[in-house]
mmCIF file of C-alpha atoms in Angstrom:
data_model
loop_
_atom_site.group_PDB
_atom_site.id
_atom_site.type_symbol
_atom_site.label_atom_id
_atom_site.label_comp_id
_atom_site.label_asym_id
_atom_site.label_seq_id
_atom_site.Cartn_x
_atom_site.Cartn_y
_atom_site.Cartn_z
ATOM 1 C CA MET F 17 124.211 123.894 84.352
ATOM 2 C CA TYR F 18 122.387 121.099 86.203
ATOM 3 C CA ASP F 19 123.236 118.225 88.556
ATOM 4 C CA LEU F 20 122.442 115.076 86.884
ATOM 5 C CA LEU F 21 121.942 111.341 88.174
ATOM 6 C CA LYS F 22 121.880 108.679 85.660
ATOM 7 C CA LEU F 23 120.282 105.097 86.591
ATOM 8 C CA LEU F 24 120.753 102.445 83.840
ATOM 9 C CA VAL F 25 117.811 100.100 82.883
ATOM 10 C CA SER F 26 119.876 97.017 81.717
ATOM 11 C CA LEU F 27 117.879 95.106 79.316
ATOM 12 C CA GLY F 28 120.314 94.246 76.649
ATOM 13 C CA GLU F 29 119.821 95.872 73.228
ATOM 14 C CA ARG F 30 116.623 97.891 74.925
ATOM 15 C CA SER F 31 118.788 99.276 77.610
ATOM 16 C CA TYR F 32 118.174 103.048 78.225
ATOM 17 C CA THR F 33 119.288 105.739 81.080
ATOM 18 C CA ILE F 34 116.848 107.710 83.229
ATOM 19 C CA GLN F 35 118.284 110.855 83.452
ATOM 20 C CA ILE F 36 117.220 112.630 87.005
ATOM 21 C CA GLY F 37 117.882 116.227 87.790
ATOM 22 C CA THR F 38 116.392 119.855 87.778
ATOM 23 C CA GLY F 39 115.792 122.216 84.782
ATOM 24 C CA LEU F 40 116.912 119.555 82.290
ATOM 25 C CA LEU F 41 114.219 120.305 79.869
ATOM 26 C CA PRO F 42 116.998 122.540 78.208
ATOM 27 C CA ALA F 43 119.201 119.662 77.155
ATOM 28 C CA LEU F 44 116.770 117.078 75.796
ATOM 29 C CA GLY F 45 117.574 117.885 72.145
ATOM 30 C CA GLU F 46 121.200 117.074 72.896
ATOM 31 C CA MET F 47 120.804 113.824 74.598
ATOM 32 C CA CYS F 48 118.053 112.932 71.627
ATOM 33 C CA ASN F 49 121.233 113.592 69.045
ATOM 34 C CA GLU F 50 123.302 111.323 71.109
ATOM 35 C CA LEU F 51 120.742 108.710 70.849
ATOM 36 C CA ALA F 52 120.487 108.935 66.933
ATOM 37 C CA LEU F 53 116.629 108.596 67.201
ATOM 38 C CA GLY F 54 115.662 110.012 64.028
ATOM 39 C CA SER F 55 115.575 113.602 61.708
ATOM 40 C CA THR F 56 112.100 114.296 63.007
ATOM 41 C CA ALA F 57 110.341 114.504 66.385
ATOM 42 C CA ALA F 58 106.646 114.818 67.502
ATOM 43 C CA ILE F 59 105.867 115.791 70.914
ATOM 44 C CA VAL F 60 102.473 114.904 72.363
ATOM 45 C CA THR F 61 101.160 116.842 75.090
ATOM 46 C CA ASN F 62 98.210 117.962 76.844
ATOM 47 C CA SER F 63 96.919 121.548 76.987
ATOM 48 C CA THR F 64 97.661 121.776 80.595
ATOM 49 C CA VAL F 65 101.159 120.509 80.493
ATOM 50 C CA GLY F 66 101.969 122.045 77.066
ATOM 51 C CA SER F 67 101.051 125.497 78.639
ATOM 52 C CA PHE F 68 104.198 125.532 80.989
ATOM 53 C CA TYR F 69 106.690 122.953 79.458
ATOM 54 C CA ALA F 70 106.012 122.770 75.288
ATOM 55 C CA GLU F 71 107.845 125.789 74.158
ATOM 56 C CA THR F 72 110.782 124.926 76.126
ATOM 57 C CA VAL F 73 111.027 121.465 74.656
ATOM 58 C CA LYS F 74 110.159 122.245 71.408
ATOM 59 C CA GLU F 75 113.127 124.895 71.192
ATOM 60 C CA SER F 76 115.404 122.225 72.776
ATOM 61 C CA LEU F 77 114.586 119.623 69.911
ATOM 62 C CA VAL F 78 114.926 122.711 67.141
ATOM 63 C CA LYS F 79 118.239 124.092 68.629
ATOM 64 C CA ALA F 80 119.336 120.424 68.241
ATOM 65 C CA GLY F 81 118.228 120.196 64.437
ATOM 66 C CA PHE F 82 115.333 118.145 65.131
ATOM 67 C CA ALA F 83 112.102 118.744 62.509
ATOM 68 C CA THR F 84 109.924 119.211 65.155
ATOM 69 C CA HIS F 85 105.605 118.799 65.793
ATOM 70 C CA LEU F 86 103.681 119.336 68.592
ATOM 71 C CA ILE F 87 100.330 116.898 68.966
ATOM 72 C CA GLU F 88 98.008 117.822 71.981
ATOM 73 C CA ILE F 89 95.593 115.337 73.134
ATOM 74 C CA PRO F 90 93.061 116.303 75.894
ATOM 75 C CA ASP F 91 94.143 115.614 79.618
ATOM 76 C CA GLY F 92 92.929 113.588 82.091
ATOM 77 C CA GLU F 93 92.182 109.500 82.695
ATOM 78 C CA SER F 94 88.920 109.439 81.069
ATOM 79 C CA HIS F 95 90.671 110.229 77.567
ATOM 80 C CA LYS F 96 93.269 107.282 77.058
ATOM 81 C CA ASN F 97 91.406 105.497 74.961
ATOM 82 C CA SER F 98 90.823 104.436 71.007
ATOM 83 C CA VAL F 99 89.673 107.465 70.126
ATOM 84 C CA THR F 100 93.058 109.925 71.337
ATOM 85 C CA LEU F 101 95.445 107.228 69.783
ATOM 86 C CA THR F 102 93.811 107.811 66.754
ATOM 87 C CA SER F 103 93.830 111.330 66.892
ATOM 88 C CA ILE F 104 97.782 110.583 67.526
ATOM 89 C CA TYR F 105 97.919 108.497 64.431
ATOM 90 C CA ASP F 106 96.254 111.101 62.169
ATOM 91 C CA ALA F 107 98.332 113.684 63.109
ATOM 92 C CA LEU F 108 101.532 111.837 62.214
ATOM 93 C CA LEU F 109 100.333 110.817 59.142
ATOM 94 C CA ASP F 110 98.976 114.226 58.303
ATOM 95 C CA ALA F 111 102.936 115.586 59.225
ATOM 96 C CA GLY F 112 104.313 113.072 57.197
ATOM 97 C CA LEU F 113 106.000 111.454 59.394
ATOM 98 C CA GLY F 114 108.236 108.440 58.424
ATOM 99 C CA ARG F 115 110.451 105.744 60.380
ATOM 100 C CA ASP F 116 113.114 108.289 60.632
ATOM 101 C CA SER F 117 111.030 109.725 63.295
ATOM 102 C CA PHE F 118 110.536 109.274 67.188
ATOM 103 C CA LEU F 119 108.136 110.604 70.033
ATOM 104 C CA VAL F 120 108.357 112.416 73.001
ATOM 105 C CA ALA F 121 105.988 111.985 75.691
ATOM 106 C CA LEU F 122 105.732 115.095 77.759
ATOM 107 C CA GLY F 123 103.265 114.919 80.360
ATOM 108 C CA GLY F 124 101.655 112.573 83.254
ATOM 109 C CA GLY F 125 101.004 109.003 82.996
ATOM 110 C CA VAL F 126 98.042 109.070 80.349
ATOM 111 C CA VAL F 127 100.674 111.296 78.077
ATOM 112 C CA GLY F 128 103.526 108.606 78.646
ATOM 113 C CA ASP F 129 101.195 105.157 78.102
ATOM 114 C CA VAL F 130 99.203 106.367 75.312
ATOM 115 C CA THR F 131 102.199 108.264 73.784
ATOM 116 C CA GLY F 132 104.346 104.920 73.852
ATOM 117 C CA PHE F 133 101.383 102.590 72.656
ATOM 118 C CA ALA F 134 101.133 105.042 69.187
ATOM 119 C CA ALA F 135 105.250 104.691 68.881
ATOM 120 C CA SER F 136 104.940 100.902 69.797
ATOM 121 C CA THR F 137 102.399 100.826 66.479
ATOM 122 C CA PHE F 138 102.781 103.502 64.224
ATOM 123 C CA LEU F 139 104.933 102.008 60.996
ATOM 124 C CA ARG F 140 105.312 99.211 63.199
ATOM 125 C CA GLY F 141 107.365 100.856 65.980
ATOM 126 C CA ILE F 142 109.145 104.228 65.965
ATOM 127 C CA PRO F 143 111.498 105.478 69.141
ATOM 128 C CA PHE F 144 110.051 107.189 71.954
ATOM 129 C CA VAL F 145 111.271 109.338 74.767
ATOM 130 C CA GLN F 146 109.565 110.017 78.103
ATOM 131 C CA VAL F 147 109.410 113.524 79.427
ATOM 132 C CA PRO F 148 107.203 112.720 82.601
ATOM 133 C CA THR F 149 105.897 116.058 84.499
ATOM 134 C CA THR F 150 104.286 114.574 87.383
ATOM 135 C CA LEU F 151 105.497 112.614 90.392
ATOM 136 C CA LEU F 152 103.456 109.753 89.703
ATOM 137 C CA ALA F 153 104.828 109.423 85.848
ATOM 138 C CA GLN F 154 108.463 110.158 87.463
ATOM 139 C CA VAL F 155 108.601 107.279 89.962
ATOM 140 C CA ASP F 156 106.459 105.193 87.968
ATOM 141 C CA SER F 157 104.650 104.916 84.682
ATOM 142 C CA SER F 158 107.737 106.423 82.729
ATOM 143 C CA VAL F 159 110.004 103.557 82.891
ATOM 144 C CA GLY F 160 109.473 100.118 82.355
ATOM 145 C CA GLY F 161 107.700 99.688 79.153
ATOM 146 C CA LYS F 162 104.295 99.250 79.626
ATOM 147 C CA THR F 163 102.157 101.140 77.197
ATOM 148 C CA GLY F 164 98.396 101.482 76.390
ATOM 149 C CA ILE F 165 95.138 102.450 76.669
ATOM 150 C CA ASN F 166 91.974 101.589 78.545
ATOM 151 C CA HIS F 167 88.775 99.616 77.325
ATOM 152 C CA PRO F 168 85.428 100.345 78.451
ATOM 153 C CA LEU F 169 85.563 97.351 80.344
ATOM 154 C CA GLY F 170 88.671 97.921 82.190
ATOM 155 C CA LYS F 171 92.006 99.276 82.418
ATOM 156 C CA ASN F 172 95.372 99.154 80.046
ATOM 157 C CA LEU F 173 93.441 96.477 78.523
ATOM 158 C CA ILE F 174 94.945 97.017 75.374
ATOM 159 C CA GLY F 175 98.835 97.665 75.212
ATOM 160 C CA THR F 176 101.981 96.802 74.497
ATOM 161 C CA PHE F 177 105.757 96.085 76.238
ATOM 162 C CA TYR F 178 107.760 98.841 74.768
ATOM 163 C CA GLN F 179 110.672 100.252 76.210
ATOM 164 C CA PRO F 180 111.425 104.164 76.203
ATOM 165 C CA SER F 181 114.987 104.970 74.546
ATOM 166 C CA LEU F 182 115.134 107.488 77.144
ATOM 167 C CA VAL F 183 113.474 108.788 80.301
ATOM 168 C CA LEU F 184 114.225 112.542 81.334
ATOM 169 C CA ILE F 185 113.153 113.263 84.369
ATOM 170 C CA ASP F 186 113.223 117.152 85.500
ATOM 171 C CA THR F 187 112.125 117.448 88.933
ATOM 172 C CA ALA F 188 111.361 121.210 88.393
ATOM 173 C CA THR F 189 108.382 120.190 86.628
ATOM 174 C CA LEU F 190 106.841 119.403 90.202
ATOM 175 C CA ASN F 191 106.615 122.618 90.991
ATOM 176 C CA THR F 192 103.413 123.869 88.736
ATOM 177 C CA LEU F 193 101.932 120.377 89.929
ATOM 178 C CA PRO F 194 98.302 120.650 91.683
ATOM 179 C CA GLU F 195 98.630 119.933 95.076
ATOM 180 C CA ARG F 196 96.467 117.059 94.630
ATOM 181 C CA ASP F 197 97.942 115.165 91.891
ATOM 182 C CA TYR F 198 101.474 115.508 93.613
ATOM 183 C CA CYS F 199 100.000 113.438 96.288
ATOM 184 C CA SER F 200 98.680 111.074 94.128
ATOM 185 C CA GLY F 201 102.359 110.356 92.881
ATOM 186 C CA LEU F 202 103.155 109.646 96.220
ATOM 187 C CA ALA F 203 100.958 106.777 96.678
ATOM 188 C CA GLU F 204 103.389 104.914 93.677
ATOM 189 C CA VAL F 205 106.508 105.908 96.131
ATOM 190 C CA ILE F 206 104.864 104.330 99.319
ATOM 191 C CA LYS F 207 103.998 101.523 97.555
ATOM 192 C CA TYR F 208 107.791 100.142 96.831
ATOM 193 C CA GLY F 209 108.540 100.879 100.417
ATOM 194 C CA VAL F 210 105.451 98.252 101.162
ATOM 195 C CA VAL F 211 106.237 95.444 98.363
ATOM 196 C CA CYS F 212 110.481 96.044 98.070
ATOM 197 C CA ASP F 213 112.079 97.915 100.359
ATOM 198 C CA ARG F 214 111.659 98.241 104.378
ATOM 199 C CA ASP F 215 114.308 101.033 104.771
ATOM 200 C CA PHE F 216 112.789 102.777 101.876
ATOM 201 C CA PHE F 217 109.158 102.351 104.011
ATOM 202 C CA ALA F 218 111.254 104.222 106.889
ATOM 203 C CA PHE F 219 112.848 107.034 105.061
ATOM 204 C CA ILE F 220 109.171 107.725 103.488
ATOM 205 C CA ALA F 221 107.678 107.745 106.871
ATOM 206 C CA ASP F 222 110.604 109.730 108.784
ATOM 207 C CA HIS F 223 110.384 112.862 105.757
ATOM 208 C CA SER F 224 106.757 112.721 105.431
ATOM 209 C CA GLU F 225 106.790 116.344 106.531
ATOM 210 C CA LEU F 226 109.282 117.044 103.763
ATOM 211 C CA LEU F 227 107.974 114.976 100.521
ATOM 212 C CA ARG F 228 104.432 117.110 101.383
ATOM 213 C CA ALA F 229 106.545 120.360 101.392
ATOM 214 C CA ARG F 230 108.060 119.319 98.205
ATOM 215 C CA ASN F 231 111.490 119.201 99.589
ATOM 216 C CA MET F 232 113.886 119.419 96.649
ATOM 217 C CA ASP F 233 116.757 117.478 98.039
ATOM 218 C CA CYS F 234 114.492 114.687 99.630
ATOM 219 C CA LEU F 235 112.318 114.404 96.757
ATOM 220 C CA THR F 236 115.225 114.041 94.175
ATOM 221 C CA GLU F 237 116.212 111.212 96.694
ATOM 222 C CA VAL F 238 112.391 109.544 96.702
ATOM 223 C CA ILE F 239 113.077 109.944 92.533
ATOM 224 C CA ARG F 240 115.971 108.270 92.689
ATOM 225 C CA ILE F 241 115.215 105.129 94.783
ATOM 226 C CA SER F 242 111.899 104.674 93.635
ATOM 227 C CA CYS F 243 113.432 104.678 89.886
ATOM 228 C CA SER F 244 115.956 101.985 90.784
ATOM 229 C CA LEU F 245 113.649 99.733 92.653
ATOM 230 C CA LYS F 246 111.369 99.657 89.258
ATOM 231 C CA ALA F 247 114.343 99.405 87.486
ATOM 232 C CA SER F 248 115.522 96.329 89.546
ATOM 233 C CA VAL F 249 112.352 94.838 89.442
ATOM 234 C CA VAL F 250 112.048 95.585 85.535
ATOM 235 C CA GLU F 251 115.719 93.730 85.005
ATOM 236 C CA ARG F 252 114.382 90.812 86.615
ATOM 237 C CA ASP F 253 111.184 90.429 84.510
ATOM 238 C CA GLU F 254 110.752 92.817 81.786
ATOM 239 C CA LYS F 255 107.357 91.582 80.291
ATOM 240 C CA GLU F 256 105.543 90.527 83.620
ATOM 241 C CA GLY F 257 106.051 86.960 83.308
ATOM 242 C CA GLY F 258 106.215 86.690 87.338
ATOM 243 C CA TYR F 259 107.941 88.380 89.739
ATOM 244 C CA ARG F 260 107.166 92.167 87.716
ATOM 245 C CA ALA F 261 103.696 91.516 89.310
ATOM 246 C CA VAL F 262 104.414 92.843 92.623
ATOM 247 C CA LEU F 263 104.061 96.123 91.129
ATOM 248 C CA ASN F 264 100.669 95.728 91.160
ATOM 249 C CA TYR F 265 100.130 95.747 94.700
ATOM 250 C CA GLY F 266 96.983 97.775 95.523
ATOM 251 C CA HIS F 267 95.953 98.237 91.872
ATOM 252 C CA THR F 268 93.642 95.022 91.854
ATOM 253 C CA PHE F 269 90.892 97.454 93.603
ATOM 254 C CA ALA F 270 92.488 100.267 92.181
ATOM 255 C CA HIS F 271 91.454 99.297 88.892
ATOM 256 C CA ALA F 272 88.138 98.679 89.787
ATOM 257 C CA ILE F 273 87.242 101.621 92.132
ATOM 258 C CA GLU F 274 88.270 103.633 88.636
ATOM 259 C CA ARG F 275 86.404 101.596 86.111
ATOM 260 C CA LEU F 276 83.373 101.457 88.623
ATOM 261 C CA THR F 277 83.621 105.708 89.082
ATOM 262 C CA ASN F 278 84.179 105.777 85.144
ATOM 263 C CA TYR F 279 87.795 106.632 85.732
ATOM 264 C CA ALA F 280 86.499 110.548 86.618
ATOM 265 C CA THR F 281 86.149 110.441 90.314
ATOM 266 C CA PHE F 282 89.803 109.778 91.993
ATOM 267 C CA LEU F 283 93.014 109.790 90.338
ATOM 268 C CA HIS F 284 95.449 107.045 89.583
ATOM 269 C CA GLY F 285 96.862 107.095 92.688
ATOM 270 C CA GLU F 286 94.426 107.591 95.179
ATOM 271 C CA ALA F 287 92.591 104.341 93.866
ATOM 272 C CA VAL F 288 96.079 102.677 94.365
ATOM 273 C CA ALA F 289 96.108 104.438 97.990
ATOM 274 C CA ILE F 290 92.510 103.160 98.710
ATOM 275 C CA GLY F 291 93.747 99.372 97.085
ATOM 276 C CA MET F 292 96.491 99.156 98.934
ATOM 277 C CA VAL F 293 94.639 99.612 101.979
ATOM 278 C CA GLN F 294 92.638 96.574 101.297
ATOM 279 C CA ALA F 295 95.373 94.460 100.032
ATOM 280 C CA ALA F 296 97.334 95.208 103.488
ATOM 281 C CA ARG F 297 93.916 94.192 105.650
ATOM 282 C CA LEU F 298 94.114 91.200 103.238
ATOM 283 C CA SER F 299 97.361 90.295 103.743
ATOM 284 C CA GLU F 300 96.748 90.936 107.620
ATOM 285 C CA LEU F 301 93.738 88.001 107.748
ATOM 286 C CA LYS F 302 96.218 85.974 105.614
ATOM 287 C CA GLY F 303 98.639 85.678 108.002
ATOM 288 C CA TYR F 304 101.471 87.332 105.547
ATOM 289 C CA ALA F 305 101.276 91.002 107.964
ATOM 290 C CA ASP F 306 100.072 91.690 111.530
ATOM 291 C CA GLN F 307 98.149 94.710 112.561
ATOM 292 C CA HIS F 308 101.149 96.571 113.443
ATOM 293 C CA ASP F 309 102.102 96.480 109.682
ATOM 294 C CA THR F 310 99.002 97.471 108.124
ATOM 295 C CA LYS F 311 98.545 100.623 110.875
ATOM 296 C CA ALA F 312 101.820 101.636 109.365
ATOM 297 C CA ILE F 313 100.951 101.548 105.928
ATOM 298 C CA VAL F 314 97.198 102.905 106.594
ATOM 299 C CA ASP F 315 98.960 106.007 108.820
ATOM 300 C CA LEU F 316 101.690 106.497 105.876
ATOM 301 C CA ILE F 317 99.067 106.740 103.697
ATOM 302 C CA GLN F 318 96.979 109.200 105.548
ATOM 303 C CA SER F 319 100.163 111.421 106.319
ATOM 304 C CA LEU F 320 100.563 112.037 102.957
ATOM 305 C CA GLY F 321 96.755 113.004 102.276
ATOM 306 C CA LEU F 322 95.952 110.017 100.534
ATOM 307 C CA PRO F 323 92.413 108.353 100.924
ATOM 308 C CA VAL F 324 91.765 105.032 102.425
ATOM 309 C CA ASP F 325 88.175 104.288 102.525
ATOM 310 C CA LEU F 326 86.590 101.962 100.078
ATOM 311 C CA VAL F 327 84.245 103.288 97.488
ATOM 312 C CA SER F 328 80.855 102.718 98.521
ATOM 313 C CA PHE F 329 79.470 99.873 95.208
ATOM 314 C CA SER F 330 77.683 96.656 96.114
ATOM 315 C CA VAL F 331 79.726 93.028 96.300
ATOM 316 C CA ASP F 332 78.360 92.124 92.693
ATOM 317 C CA GLU F 333 79.464 95.576 91.022
ATOM 318 C CA TYR F 334 83.257 94.809 92.163
ATOM 319 C CA TYR F 335 82.753 91.491 91.671
ATOM 320 C CA GLN F 336 82.422 92.125 88.079
ATOM 321 C CA ALA F 337 84.826 94.913 87.685
ATOM 322 C CA LEU F 338 87.447 92.719 89.485
ATOM 323 C CA LEU F 339 86.804 89.717 86.483
ATOM 324 C CA LYS F 340 87.545 92.614 83.792
ATOM 325 C CA ASP F 341 90.789 92.960 85.335
ATOM 326 C CA LYS F 342 93.994 92.240 83.524
ATOM 327 C CA LYS F 343 95.586 89.820 86.071
ATOM 328 C CA MET F 344 92.368 87.420 86.219
ATOM 329 C CA ARG F 345 93.169 83.941 84.949
ATOM 330 C CA SER F 346 91.456 80.950 84.447
ATOM 331 C CA ARG F 347 91.906 79.826 88.215
ATOM 332 C CA GLY F 348 91.406 83.317 89.631
ATOM 333 C CA ILE F 349 93.069 86.793 90.180
ATOM 334 C CA ASN F 350 96.922 86.982 90.737
ATOM 335 C CA PHE F 351 96.490 89.006 93.660
ATOM 336 C CA VAL F 352 99.841 90.880 95.489
ATOM 337 C CA PHE F 353 99.835 90.606 99.419
ATOM 338 C CA ASN F 354 102.779 92.139 101.404
ATOM 339 C CA LYS F 355 104.523 90.402 103.756
ATOM 340 C CA GLY F 356 105.558 92.547 106.041
ATOM 341 C CA ILE F 357 106.682 95.443 105.205
ATOM 342 C CA GLY F 358 109.278 95.220 102.517
ATOM 343 C CA ASP F 359 108.304 92.174 100.702
ATOM 344 C CA SER F 360 105.624 90.521 99.035
ATOM 345 C CA VAL F 361 103.901 87.297 97.429
ATOM 346 C CA ILE F 362 102.110 86.693 94.398
ATOM 347 C CA GLU F 363 99.404 84.518 94.967
ATOM 348 C CA ASN F 364 96.174 82.966 92.508
ATOM 349 C CA VAL F 365 92.966 83.630 94.504
ATOM 350 C CA SER F 366 90.368 81.975 93.632
ATOM 351 C CA ASP F 367 87.902 82.608 96.840
ATOM 352 C CA TRP F 368 85.772 85.592 95.882
ATOM 353 C CA ASP F 369 84.437 85.498 99.418
ATOM 354 C CA PHE F 370 87.661 86.326 101.049
ATOM 355 C CA LEU F 371 88.524 88.780 98.292
ATOM 356 C CA LEU F 372 85.321 91.072 98.579
ATOM 357 C CA GLN F 373 84.942 90.873 102.389
ATOM 358 C CA VAL F 374 86.917 93.951 102.636
ATOM 359 C CA VAL F 375 83.915 95.350 100.340
ATOM 360 C CA HIS F 376 81.545 94.077 103.214
ATOM 361 C CA GLY F 377 83.373 95.832 105.644
ATOM 362 C CA GLU F 378 84.164 92.587 107.809
ATOM 363 C CA VAL F 379 87.618 93.284 108.098
#
């Protein structure tokens, strides 16, 4: 049997639990039965994850009495687009799925985001379940209800807020995660420490060697704390009307980097790591943090195997990419600064010379 940790994301009628444990995948069917999601399930995954876990998930659902279909989409951020979304719709319609159906997102952040968006719009909305298999998805993207796809002009510009019915995190899936993808997920973990919880930042730093070694006890605790912090932010501001935007720390430059490299050079967490370094340097210039805070952030990012150097593009290229950011407002861009370590502030910045000085290499 499995040890199980349960966290509640409290959102009234949209509330759901996050189930965390090792060896949970075979229990998915019974958990879905308890939620009365419908009679038919469609698993959306990619060939990489599917080769490891699709059969276990399908078997669990069939055993629980669900008619089950498998939909495979291409792997990678470059496929998080309208073409892939339409292919999911086509498969659902071909299989004859109706409003008594639900989707299961089995994979990383791309699978979760596009599956959630498909669920939120197919027949005007059917339930879906998140079964994240990457560290980044387990600690961040599977929780909170952000769904969507990329547009050629920018990242995550098309999407919805649509909460899952369940998040099932089987930490055993991290055993098959490539090292680069694993380290990518650690970037989002660091983010929570920087903007939400100084003690958590210290815990990550103190246990960095265990995290690099994928010590399961340490990892489970890190996932639990990360999900708890994310849940508390979402409960306070479900649709990012204000406070939830603190979780965009590092993402302004990250999304610009991803767009400028056509989503093909960096994993999302790698881009976030670079973006956090730029945000830390700008926070120091603003007087929100000092050089010791910046050094601690940079050192931790590097110790966990993540990049820190800004990609070489021109100031104008960065400027044009930032203009397409979904955090843009008429007066400027909503930018998240760290206040020391463990706190943050969101400020609308219209001084582009200030933001872009990190591109010049002036700081």
